[in-house]
Amino acid sequence: MEELTKTYDKIYRYCFYKVRNSAAAEDITQETFLKYFAQNPKIKRGEDMAYLYTITKNLCVDYFRKKQTEELHENYPAEEFSEMSDTKIAVRTAMEKLDERHREIILLRYIGGLSVSETAETVGISRFAEYRLEKAALNEMKKYLEGALWYEI
Amino acid sequence: MELRIDRVTKNYGSKIACDRLSITFGKGVYGLLGANGAGKTTLMRMMCGILNPTSGTISYDGVDVSCEEYRDVLGYLPQDFGYYPEFTAQDFMMYIAALKGIPKSKAKVKTEELLEMVSLKNEAKKKIKTFSGGMKQRLGIAQAMLNDPKILVLDEPTAGLDPKERVRFRNIISRMGADRIILLSTHIVSDIEHIANTILVMKNGQLIHEGSLEEIIAVIRGKVWECTVPQKISDELTVKYPIINTRNVGDEVFLRLVCDEKPCDDAVNADATLEDLYLYYFSEEENDKS
Amino acid sequence: MRFNLKKELREAFTPPEPNGRDGFLAAIPYPKLTYREFVLSQICYIRKRIWFVSLLILLAGVGAVYIVPDSSMVLVWIISALIPLLAVLTAAEISRSDIFGMFEIEAVCRFALPQVIGARMIILGICNFAVIAAATAVLGIFSPLGIAKSALYILTPYVSVNGISLAIFGRVNGQDGVYLSVAAAFAVSLAGVILFGKELYDERMTNVLMMAVCVAGTVLMTVQIKKLLVGKDNYYGIKD
């Protein structure tokens, strides 16, 4: 698959997690690209992921400001729940239980699909700090999931 | 969208190929008309950054011709071009696409689309070696369009095309001229008469006319005459006036010529065409050559 | 069942398929290849004969060592005969645009002619360097020449033939240039053989002479490469 398509999907996933609406997520994704290319008319190198995500994050913030909706970290739309596996529900709950900082890192790293250094750059911390936070976040989630699912993780 | 040629001169030693040319191009199709050696190819090569002007500048929206950004929006069909002998039409397109910086997946889609446009889809996997002149020319046109250029420079694009291919080519160009700058050179007047919004006439490295077909023809409107006269009068007229066309009709000679006033009693005024203008300017040179 | 948190995370938050993606991406100005990606894309356009000859040199070296007993002389002969061939093919590959009249189309692309030729030089340079290094090592170890002399015996024909061929391709158009440079390569090989025979009589003279040729060849090659990478009007040699 083409590099750009992959990037599009990554950003779209991230946006969807943030705004919980596929149409809005796609709008933000496309706007991200347009902004990015408008600011880099020469496009000498490949995509600068950290920069792309910074644009996306700002656009998401704008989106919420416009909507004047408070903190949207409620669960995914309820009608989906009936078809969802226990694991899925548990993972989502685990995600919500994380604090803001940890959640952002897991979001960028595993849902957005960024590398360690790209995540670190987007959040604005060192690679080492990213690594430490990521590990802590994963451990916290595992701990919760062990309790919830009785899995040996 | 503006391509600006500003006081461009090109010398080859003491020979002046282009003499202080200034042209500003906006969206549309431009036809560059001139005899061989008028400086058309030199001008086009300079517009593509292949030759450096001796003096003057060429830029597109402020970007100089020598920049990568300029080349990024440029498509060019040279008068004559070679190809690597092992290439198929598709290889050729994919190779040029890579040079134009187009990623492979995008290049594949674009290649297919363009080969279809120039009706070479079924020949995509055939070696270029086996192509006829017209087919090779169509391939050349397709490669120029790979990067969806904003500036398209075509040097004698209709050379080698058969009448059917010519019509098809004209349609493609008219369609594409809506949102880009297209410049095509030719010495076949009928090729540009109907598709060029603006016609440029070059002679001895200088731009002698620039304007729409109507404006260009206005120069000789009412000055084109036709008459059928005896050989003796014909000889006199031939010396005095520029002759556009001549043929024998029985004992007499039919003449089409350019003259400010009625050249002889039985001369009739004829509708001026671009062909007349062209021959008016270039007949001497063409005759010299042959 | 082993629980894979990372995989589960990805699956738990899979959004519905985006529906405007392909149309959108087709319409926006897409990012072009970087020069690095471009160079990599050019590898498949290098003609197979280059890889073939490179492989042949390596195989000949290995084969001579393992198959022919007391192979030192055979080795020197085989390798010194194949190196000029590699040099000519490399020069022809670098000068391809000129030989086949592709330069006018290549010159106006985003990656202009010097960059295209540069890409070929990078690929061929790495490949040739590997072959020369390997051949030098084999010769140095398995023949009585020693490493320093082996390097001289391999580099001298390589740089001189490559330099001469590039100079010929820059001046003579089309297939004629190919014949001429093959002839030049042959001449250099022949000169080498004669010189090599002479060595028995006067080794020091031979070495000094070879070093001189090697330096001259390197200078010629560098000048030609610079011309290819910098030249504009003068390189294209276009007359109107």
PDB file of C-alpha atoms in Angstrom, chain C residues 91-92 95-101 103 164-182 184 224 227 235-237:
ATOM      1  CA  ALA C  91      31.242   4.069 -18.450  1.00  0.00           C
ATOM      2  CA  ALA C  92      28.619   3.098 -21.039  1.00  0.00           C
ATOM      3  CA  SER C  95      26.808   7.781 -20.438  1.00  0.00           C
ATOM      4  CA  ARG C  96      23.622   6.032 -21.511  1.00  0.00           C
ATOM      5  CA  SER C  97      21.550   9.169 -21.877  1.00  0.00           C
ATOM      6  CA  ASP C  98      24.025  10.444 -24.434  1.00  0.00           C
ATOM      7  CA  ILE C  99      24.407   7.184 -26.322  1.00  0.00           C
ATOM      8  CA  PHE C 100      20.679   6.696 -26.815  1.00  0.00           C
ATOM      9  CA  GLY C 101      19.581  10.330 -27.108  1.00  0.00           C
ATOM     10  CA  PHE C 103      19.156  13.340 -22.360  1.00  0.00           C
ATOM     11  CA  ILE C 164      39.019   7.066 -21.693  1.00  0.00           C
ATOM     12  CA  SER C 165      35.569   5.577 -22.280  1.00  0.00           C
ATOM     13  CA  LEU C 166      33.784   8.451 -20.556  1.00  0.00           C
ATOM     14  CA  ALA C 167      35.811  10.900 -22.638  1.00  0.00           C
ATOM     15  CA  ILE C 168      34.862   9.035 -25.820  1.00  0.00           C
ATOM     16  CA  PHE C 169      31.156   8.879 -24.939  1.00  0.00           C
ATOM     17  CA  GLY C 170      31.213  12.593 -24.214  1.00  0.00           C
ATOM     18  CA  ARG C 171      32.467  13.341 -27.711  1.00  0.00           C
ATOM     19  CA  VAL C 172      31.268  10.608 -30.021  1.00  0.00           C
ATOM     20  CA  ASN C 173      27.534  10.118 -30.242  1.00  0.00           C
ATOM     21  CA  GLY C 174      25.661   6.863 -30.407  1.00  0.00           C
ATOM     22  CA  GLN C 175      26.891   3.391 -31.121  1.00  0.00           C
ATOM     23  CA  ASP C 176      30.202   4.560 -32.623  1.00  0.00           C
ATOM     24  CA  GLY C 177      31.270   5.591 -29.162  1.00  0.00           C
ATOM     25  CA  VAL C 178      30.585   2.087 -27.907  1.00  0.00           C
ATOM     26  CA  TYR C 179      32.850   0.494 -30.527  1.00  0.00           C
ATOM     27  CA  LEU C 180      35.575   3.032 -29.898  1.00  0.00           C
ATOM     28  CA  SER C 181      35.616   2.517 -26.162  1.00  0.00           C
ATOM     29  CA  VAL C 182      35.580  -1.239 -26.474  1.00  0.00           C
ATOM     30  CA  ALA C 184      40.218   1.400 -26.119  1.00  0.00           C
ATOM     31  CA  GLN C 224      34.965  13.502 -17.083  1.00  0.00           C
ATOM     32  CA  LYS C 227      31.882  17.438 -16.669  1.00  0.00           C
ATOM     33  CA  TYR C 235      27.626  19.035 -22.097  1.00  0.00           C
ATOM     34  CA  TYR C 236      24.480  18.717 -24.146  1.00  0.00           C
ATOM     35  CA  GLY C 237      26.367  19.886 -27.190  1.00  0.00           C
TER      36      GLY C 237
END
